Amino acid sequence: MFRRCFLSIFTNARPCKPTSKCVHKRALMTITKGQMKIMNGGDTHMKKRTLFTERASDFLESVFSSSDVSILSSEVKSRDFCQFYNNLETKDRMVFLSMLARQYGLHQDIVLETAKNVIASEERGDAVILRVEERLRQSLVPQYQQLFRNVSRHEGGVKFLVDMRADILTNITSISNETDSAYLRSTSNSVRDLLTLWFTVGFLNLQRVTWESPCDMVQKVSDYEAVHPIRNWTDLKRRVGPYRRCFVFTHSSMPREPVVVLHTALTNEITKSIHSILQTGQFKPIRDGDVPEEDLSVNSETEDSSKITTAIFYSITSTQKGLQGIDLGNYLIKQVVRELQSEFPRIYQFSSLSPIPGFKEWLIMEINRNLHADDIGETVETPLLLDSEIEKLKPVSSSDCTNMYEALKRLLTTHEWVSKELTCKILQSILLRLCARYLYVEKRRGYALNPVANFHLSNGAVLWRINWLSDMSMRGINQSCGMMVNYRYFLDNTTENSKRYLENHHIEASPEIVELGSLKNVKKDTDV
């Protein structure tokens, strides 16, 4: 019964028209002309686009016209495909890939016919059903997937597919035609499925990058850094120097190309401030709230392994947009943990020091919701601010601002609080509580709303501590009001924590976070 209900999806769909070359070309040219008239309106440009679609259609016909009778034939065609694609402009690439998906994706009529055969074979025994289901499975594989496999076999082929998918992900939001967008998304998913098989941990190589590593690798580590941009060569040298570790994953099909980069600081405590990591290259514990002066004496001391008990993962970057949706960071952290344990037997604490992107944006949105709830007829069940917090804000609000939600919004958007010690002190407890709520309570489809939190919690980490004035760069202030968070990895519990989060949406958090983020405190305060 389940099989019949499931396959009815196919049988109730409308079969496609006959797929001869001339019909395909006419349909594609008609679509393209309509789009070009809207976008450009010029006959000359439309003629150029028509010529391009004809040339592209003829090329694809030559690639798929006959089965590859030899390895050499398939290799030549796949190389020609890569060369043709690389020579196209960005806008033409999207048109070309849309044509590829339309003409050489699934044969919908074959899919529907095979689906009907599966239903018809239900009474003929398991052996028959399994054979027909296998034919259905094969019919659901796009024709172009074999071409992509052939592309992957020659030098640079895997990187080509990664970059091609990156092109799709970058440009798909600008595609106005819904059908074209759907075809491109399907092509992206097909490439992703192949890349997921090829980029499993068994095919990845862990490599430490030092100042003595090849120049191109060191330069790429600098160029790809997205969490805390590297400012100059001194900064770069410090991040791969003493009491620091930079590890990358590379792939045999993409040599000298880091796929994921993980920066780690080696300390004797779980660090609260990113400034203590980025602005000093020595083993110097820094008091809470201090912002150290920049230390220019790079590599000025030799590591003392007896001091090192803690590893802080302060930056992890996926360098290839085309690998989006393929989880590699989790495997990198696990391998780095094993590597560090082998190098430093005394190490026993592993934690991230992570940014909180999206917190300030969420907070401003919640302030606006509380401000305008009555205007839009919405009821706010749980107020954003406690009554006691509203009272705290009154002394630091502008004289012309009587609404404390407006006052808080003005403080945050103008950054006035940063330079005022009293205001900063008053905001500390308020923003720490709201940040705990954002990380611990706010969800999307059952999982943490914040993407960085979702990553670490999926890996089995514990939401451990929120740090005040941890990143007072302009970027940190704009993202999270200067706060950062430690996700702590208790190695004996990561598997169980990950399972509970992924299956039951349970966030493992420290008692401090649970107390801060609990909405019970809000209700108690409003009940007083």
XYZ file of C-alpha atoms in Angstrom:
528
model
C 0.000 0.000 0.000
C 2.848 2.387 0.875
C 4.567 1.605 -2.422
C 1.331 2.283 -4.336
C 0.780 5.621 -2.571
C 4.382 6.666 -3.090
C 4.450 5.776 -6.777
C 1.177 7.542 -7.444
C 3.230 10.723 -7.289
C 4.875 9.653 -10.520
C 1.808 8.265 -12.267
C -0.285 11.371 -11.606
C 2.366 13.639 -13.059
C 1.981 14.920 -16.598
C 4.283 13.190 -19.083
C 6.646 15.391 -21.002
C 6.453 16.013 -24.736
C 8.520 13.965 -27.196
C 12.182 14.796 -26.748
C 13.546 15.101 -30.248
C 16.396 17.487 -30.850
C 14.287 19.904 -32.902
C 11.549 20.117 -30.252
C 14.114 20.711 -27.523
C 15.833 23.398 -29.520
C 12.550 25.166 -30.397
C 11.422 25.131 -26.766
C 14.737 26.407 -25.497
C 14.941 29.137 -28.094
C 11.369 30.261 -27.327
C 12.108 30.470 -23.599
C 15.356 32.249 -24.168
C 13.791 34.765 -26.571
C 11.066 35.598 -24.084
C 13.582 36.117 -21.326
C 15.874 38.202 -23.508
C 13.045 40.472 -24.662
C 12.227 41.295 -21.067
C 15.857 41.698 -20.009
C 17.309 43.433 -23.040
C 14.663 44.264 -25.618
C 17.153 44.509 -28.465
C 16.952 42.458 -31.664
C 20.744 42.350 -32.013
C 21.200 41.013 -28.538
C 18.379 38.526 -29.062
C 20.063 37.223 -32.204
C 23.303 36.734 -30.291
C 21.459 34.815 -27.605
C 19.706 32.682 -30.242
C 23.041 31.894 -31.889
C 24.474 30.954 -28.518
C 21.625 28.588 -27.684
C 22.001 26.921 -31.081
C 25.753 26.553 -30.624
C 25.344 25.227 -27.073
C 22.580 22.822 -28.120
C 24.705 21.489 -30.999
C 27.651 21.027 -28.653
C 25.579 19.099 -26.099
C 24.174 16.982 -28.916
C 27.731 16.051 -29.913
C 28.558 15.089 -26.319
C 25.481 12.906 -25.783
C 24.778 11.755 -29.351
C 26.343 8.303 -29.008
C 27.438 6.064 -26.199
C 31.110 6.139 -25.298
C 32.614 3.072 -26.898
C 36.018 3.615 -25.330
C 37.668 5.272 -22.374
C 39.445 7.618 -24.761
C 36.161 8.746 -26.290
C 34.577 9.531 -22.907
C 37.716 11.353 -21.795
C 37.773 13.532 -24.914
C 34.098 14.444 -24.507
C 34.461 15.284 -20.814
C 37.514 17.456 -21.499
C 35.655 19.229 -24.308
C 32.757 19.843 -21.921
C 35.065 21.449 -19.331
C 36.766 23.612 -21.950
C 33.457 24.749 -23.450
C 32.088 25.652 -20.018
C 35.225 27.475 -18.850
C 35.183 29.670 -21.958
C 31.660 30.924 -21.241
C 30.727 34.125 -19.434
C 28.861 33.739 -16.153
C 25.401 34.525 -17.566
C 25.959 32.102 -20.428
C 27.041 29.374 -18.014
C 23.663 29.442 -16.295
C 21.828 29.236 -19.608
C 24.100 26.405 -20.701
C 23.582 24.405 -17.493
C 19.832 24.971 -17.691
C 19.885 23.551 -21.234
C 21.951 20.598 -20.027
C 19.433 19.841 -17.271
C 16.402 20.220 -19.537
C 17.688 18.119 -22.434
C 19.852 15.546 -20.670
C 18.406 15.172 -17.203
C 15.677 12.627 -16.501
C 13.475 11.030 -19.170
C 10.221 11.792 -17.424
C 8.171 9.553 -19.705
C 10.438 6.588 -18.873
C 10.222 7.384 -15.146
C 6.416 7.447 -15.252
C 6.170 4.258 -17.308
C 8.550 2.411 -14.991
C 6.644 3.654 -11.940
C 3.445 2.194 -13.424
C 5.258 -1.096 -13.975
C 6.237 -1.202 -10.311
C 2.589 -0.872 -9.300
C 1.542 -3.491 -11.840
C 4.148 -5.940 -10.521
C 2.958 -5.879 -6.901
C 1.193 -9.241 -7.216
C 4.007 -10.982 -9.126
C 6.384 -11.668 -6.247
C 9.353 -9.976 -4.633
C 11.874 -10.975 -7.299
C 9.926 -9.242 -10.060
C 9.226 -6.217 -7.903
C 12.928 -5.840 -7.060
C 13.919 -6.004 -10.741
C 11.367 -3.368 -11.711
C 12.329 -1.161 -8.755
C 15.952 -1.359 -9.875
C 14.915 -0.144 -13.324
C 13.016 2.697 -11.628
C 16.097 3.609 -9.600
C 18.208 3.715 -12.758
C 15.625 5.863 -14.549
C 15.899 8.417 -11.723
C 19.609 9.013 -12.448
C 20.065 12.026 -14.778
C 21.835 11.369 -18.065
C 24.412 14.056 -17.310
C 25.536 12.291 -14.135
C 27.690 9.867 -16.125
C 29.284 12.855 -17.864
C 30.121 14.336 -14.449
C 31.680 11.020 -13.386
C 33.806 11.043 -16.525
C 34.862 14.640 -15.810
C 36.025 13.617 -12.323
C 38.424 11.055 -13.754
C 40.780 13.475 -15.455
C 43.212 15.868 -13.782
C 41.444 18.903 -12.328
C 38.040 17.350 -12.973
C 36.872 17.225 -9.373
C 37.878 20.856 -8.823
C 35.988 21.746 -12.008
C 32.796 20.178 -10.612
C 33.279 21.929 -7.264
C 33.664 25.274 -9.032
C 30.735 24.567 -11.368
C 28.457 23.911 -8.397
C 29.776 27.090 -6.756
C 28.711 28.991 -9.893
C 25.206 27.557 -9.573
C 24.887 28.354 -5.856
C 26.179 31.892 -6.420
C 23.876 32.737 -9.317
C 20.718 30.699 -8.736
C 19.050 33.409 -6.643
C 19.248 35.805 -9.594
C 17.390 33.415 -11.943
C 13.892 34.844 -12.379
C 12.444 31.889 -14.306
C 11.103 29.408 -11.753
C 11.525 26.398 -14.058
C 15.130 27.266 -14.898
C 15.842 27.716 -11.200
C 14.373 24.289 -10.430
C 16.475 22.630 -13.132
C 19.645 24.314 -11.860
C 18.862 23.293 -8.282
C 18.427 19.702 -9.425
C 21.796 19.827 -11.209
C 23.435 21.267 -8.086
C 21.988 18.452 -5.972
C 23.249 15.820 -8.413
C 26.777 17.242 -8.240
C 26.525 17.455 -4.446
C 25.593 13.769 -4.212
C 28.708 12.823 -6.177
C 30.956 15.150 -4.167
C 29.586 13.726 -0.912
C 30.873 10.293 -1.942
C 34.265 11.599 -3.013
C 34.858 13.890 -0.016
C 34.432 11.347 2.760
C 37.019 11.377 5.528
C 38.869 8.396 4.043
C 39.794 10.437 0.965
C 40.882 13.554 2.885
C 44.399 14.271 4.095
C 45.132 16.117 7.343
C 48.017 18.565 6.969
C 49.545 21.070 9.364
C 50.472 24.431 7.838
C 53.523 26.230 9.268
C 55.608 29.197 8.212
C 57.876 26.702 6.433
C 55.018 25.235 4.358
C 54.911 25.947 0.598
C 54.243 29.628 -0.073
C 51.093 28.999 -2.104
C 49.545 26.976 0.731
C 50.356 29.656 3.319
C 48.944 32.328 1.024
C 45.707 30.366 0.526
C 45.292 29.981 4.289
C 45.504 33.766 4.512
C 43.173 34.394 1.569
C 40.495 31.946 2.698
C 40.324 33.074 6.347
C 36.730 34.242 6.814
C 36.144 34.363 10.582
C 39.002 36.652 11.673
C 40.582 38.163 8.525
C 44.381 38.126 8.471
C 45.712 41.681 8.233
C 49.336 41.275 7.206
C 52.302 38.907 7.057
C 53.096 39.466 10.735
C 49.587 38.431 11.680
C 49.776 35.379 9.405
C 53.165 34.320 10.808
C 51.806 34.567 14.346
C 48.820 32.337 13.541
C 51.050 29.481 12.367
C 53.765 30.063 14.987
C 54.399 28.858 18.577
C 51.344 27.936 20.658
C 49.257 27.962 17.500
C 48.246 25.187 15.126
C 46.779 25.562 11.668
C 45.403 22.353 10.176
C 43.823 21.854 6.761
C 42.057 19.059 4.937
C 43.267 18.480 1.377
C 41.963 16.086 -1.250
C 44.117 13.990 -3.578
C 42.120 15.283 -6.558
C 42.753 18.906 -5.484
C 46.431 18.973 -4.424
C 47.750 22.045 -2.595
C 44.167 23.292 -2.223
C 42.883 23.517 1.380
C 39.285 22.352 1.618
C 38.712 23.225 5.292
C 41.004 25.291 7.535
C 41.030 25.056 11.344
C 43.004 27.508 13.507
C 43.781 26.387 17.067
C 45.367 28.185 20.036
C 47.250 26.173 22.679
C 46.767 27.562 26.206
C 46.357 26.531 29.840
C 42.726 27.695 30.190
C 39.560 28.138 28.159
C 40.033 31.562 26.617
C 37.354 34.243 26.939
C 38.722 36.880 24.564
C 39.703 36.566 20.913
C 42.096 39.495 21.398
C 44.289 37.385 23.648
C 44.694 34.954 20.759
C 45.013 37.246 17.758
C 47.159 40.012 19.223
C 49.808 38.070 21.061
C 52.047 35.300 19.845
C 53.248 34.294 23.288
C 51.925 32.242 26.182
C 50.463 35.082 28.264
C 47.212 34.627 30.189
C 45.124 37.794 29.913
C 42.694 39.120 32.506
C 39.019 39.217 31.616
C 38.107 42.306 29.674
C 41.690 43.236 28.816
C 42.559 43.960 25.215
C 46.306 43.344 24.873
C 48.554 45.548 22.855
C 49.667 43.920 19.654
C 52.729 41.753 20.134
C 55.102 42.121 17.188
C 57.706 39.671 18.502
C 56.525 36.778 16.358
C 57.969 33.329 17.106
C 59.937 34.868 19.976
C 59.690 31.851 22.269
C 59.937 28.096 22.103
C 56.873 26.074 23.046
C 56.834 24.567 26.515
C 54.582 21.536 26.180
C 54.202 21.253 29.964
C 52.162 24.499 29.931
C 49.680 23.286 27.353
C 46.493 21.759 28.736
C 43.834 23.337 26.517
C 43.106 23.623 22.793
C 40.917 26.493 21.607
C 39.372 26.170 18.128
C 38.958 29.831 17.239
C 38.375 29.724 13.497
C 37.087 27.094 11.096
C 36.535 27.961 7.438
C 35.144 25.916 4.578
C 37.031 27.288 1.578
C 35.007 25.834 -1.306
C 31.483 27.159 -1.880
C 30.852 24.210 -4.171
C 31.159 21.871 -1.160
C 28.370 23.656 0.705
C 26.113 21.161 2.476
C 28.875 18.549 2.824
C 29.961 18.212 6.468
C 33.757 18.292 6.621
C 34.403 20.523 9.655
C 33.172 17.851 12.064
C 35.721 15.326 10.765
C 38.514 17.903 10.815
C 37.917 18.760 14.483
C 37.906 15.076 15.456
C 41.162 14.379 13.628
C 42.819 17.487 15.065
C 41.826 16.402 18.582
C 43.564 13.058 18.048
C 46.610 14.799 16.572
C 46.914 17.200 19.519
C 46.439 14.460 22.099
C 49.306 12.570 20.499
C 51.573 15.642 20.473
C 50.614 16.996 23.916
C 49.801 14.206 26.419
C 48.828 16.741 29.134
C 46.080 18.322 27.051
C 42.597 17.568 28.388
C 40.345 20.546 27.541
C 38.958 21.196 24.072
C 36.742 24.182 23.344
C 35.826 26.602 20.608
C 35.839 30.379 20.903
C 33.116 31.120 18.400
C 31.465 34.210 16.932
C 27.703 34.658 17.203
C 26.692 35.923 13.746
C 23.094 37.028 13.548
C 22.560 37.824 17.231
C 22.375 41.603 16.859
C 20.158 41.296 13.771
C 17.803 38.974 15.675
C 17.801 41.315 18.691
C 16.898 44.396 16.634
C 14.116 42.410 14.971
C 12.749 41.335 18.378
C 12.912 44.912 19.669
C 10.896 46.073 16.657
C 8.391 43.278 17.229
C 7.889 44.357 20.843
C 7.651 48.004 19.799
C 5.056 47.512 17.079
C 3.115 44.473 18.289
C -0.021 46.526 18.997
C 0.142 48.236 15.590
C 0.100 44.922 13.713
C -2.343 43.211 16.071
C 0.217 40.765 17.445
C 0.401 39.597 21.038
C 3.862 39.231 22.590
C 3.500 36.383 25.085
C 7.014 36.716 26.509
C 8.375 40.287 26.715
C 11.929 40.741 25.502
C 12.995 42.853 28.493
C 12.394 42.185 32.172
C 10.792 44.916 34.259
C 14.012 45.188 36.249
C 16.001 45.636 33.027
C 13.694 48.419 31.863
C 14.404 50.233 35.132
C 18.156 49.760 34.637
C 18.023 51.327 31.182
C 16.317 54.553 32.283
C 19.451 56.320 33.609
C 21.392 55.744 30.371
C 18.614 56.530 27.878
C 18.329 59.863 26.071
C 16.087 62.456 27.630
C 13.872 62.477 24.544
C 13.384 58.705 24.630
C 10.750 57.453 27.062
C 10.311 53.974 25.620
C 13.130 51.710 26.822
C 12.852 49.443 23.786
C 13.547 52.476 21.606
C 16.374 53.462 23.953
C 17.987 50.030 23.690
C 17.616 50.017 19.927
C 19.278 53.434 19.675
C 22.178 52.355 21.896
C 22.797 49.256 19.806
C 22.479 50.837 16.365
C 24.631 53.890 17.157
C 27.233 51.921 19.186
C 27.023 54.601 21.892
C 27.387 52.012 24.629
C 30.873 50.931 23.519
C 32.603 54.093 24.709
C 30.545 54.665 27.870
C 31.645 52.616 30.866
C 28.404 52.940 32.872
C 26.209 52.105 29.878
C 28.419 49.142 29.034
C 28.145 47.833 32.592
C 24.335 48.172 32.611
C 23.986 46.433 29.250
C 26.197 43.504 30.247
C 23.633 41.488 32.192
C 20.843 42.390 29.745
C 22.698 41.368 26.599
C 24.195 38.240 28.165
C 20.701 37.031 29.073
C 19.275 37.846 25.647
C 22.208 36.147 23.928
C 21.665 33.019 26.035
C 18.026 33.048 24.970
C 19.056 33.421 21.314
C 21.479 30.490 21.457
C 19.598 28.170 23.818
C 15.902 28.858 23.215
C 15.433 30.219 19.698
C 15.000 27.402 17.153
C 14.413 26.811 13.467
C 12.736 23.485 12.655
C 13.714 22.266 16.107
C 17.414 23.067 15.763
C 19.415 26.044 17.021
C 18.629 29.214 15.073
C 22.274 30.287 15.045
C 24.248 28.410 12.327
C 27.515 28.260 14.288
C 25.680 26.885 17.324
C 23.973 24.309 15.120
C 27.367 23.197 13.749
C 29.012 22.659 17.141
C 25.929 21.153 18.793
C 25.597 18.710 15.886
C 29.189 17.696 16.607
C 28.300 16.930 20.237
C 29.688 20.037 21.921
C 28.204 21.689 25.004
C 26.958 25.297 24.953
C 29.244 26.245 27.812
C 29.880 29.980 28.313
C 29.042 33.359 26.761
C 31.879 35.880 27.004
C 31.309 39.625 27.411
C 33.506 42.056 25.408
C 35.182 39.095 23.784
C 35.466 40.558 20.278
C 35.448 44.339 20.236
C 36.341 44.651 16.594
C 33.770 46.485 14.477
C 32.818 43.140 12.978
C 32.273 41.604 16.415
C 30.219 44.580 17.607
C 28.019 44.501 14.503
C 27.492 40.735 14.637
C 27.021 40.064 18.331
C 27.518 43.226 20.400
C 31.093 42.117 21.082
C 30.194 38.750 22.601
C 31.579 35.310 21.738
C 30.738 31.835 23.022
C 32.657 28.739 24.082
C 31.332 25.399 22.832
C 33.133 22.812 24.929
C 33.940 19.313 23.704
C 33.792 16.678 26.452
C 35.202 13.803 24.421
C 33.464 11.007 26.346
C 30.038 12.587 25.746
C 30.180 14.021 22.226
C 28.536 11.027 20.531
C 25.612 10.945 22.960
C 25.234 14.746 22.898
C 25.171 14.755 19.101
C 22.583 11.996 18.987
C 20.275 13.753 21.466
C 20.530 17.009 19.556
C 19.978 15.560 16.097
C 17.216 13.144 17.096
C 15.493 14.922 19.996
C 16.523 18.569 19.433
C 18.044 18.644 22.926
C 20.741 21.279 23.477
C 23.315 20.261 26.066
C 24.261 23.419 27.970
C 26.038 24.430 31.158
C 23.875 25.317 34.195
C 24.907 28.959 33.760
C 23.534 29.055 30.207
C 20.356 27.205 31.168
C 19.709 29.674 33.982
C 20.464 32.700 31.801
C 18.427 31.562 28.825
C 15.439 30.108 30.600
C 12.181 31.895 29.827
C 10.979 31.020 33.342
C 12.955 33.987 34.656
C 11.062 36.305 32.322
C 7.691 34.973 33.499
C 8.693 35.233 37.161
C 9.758 38.828 36.696
C 6.550 39.825 34.926
C 4.441 38.087 37.570
C 5.909 40.203 40.374
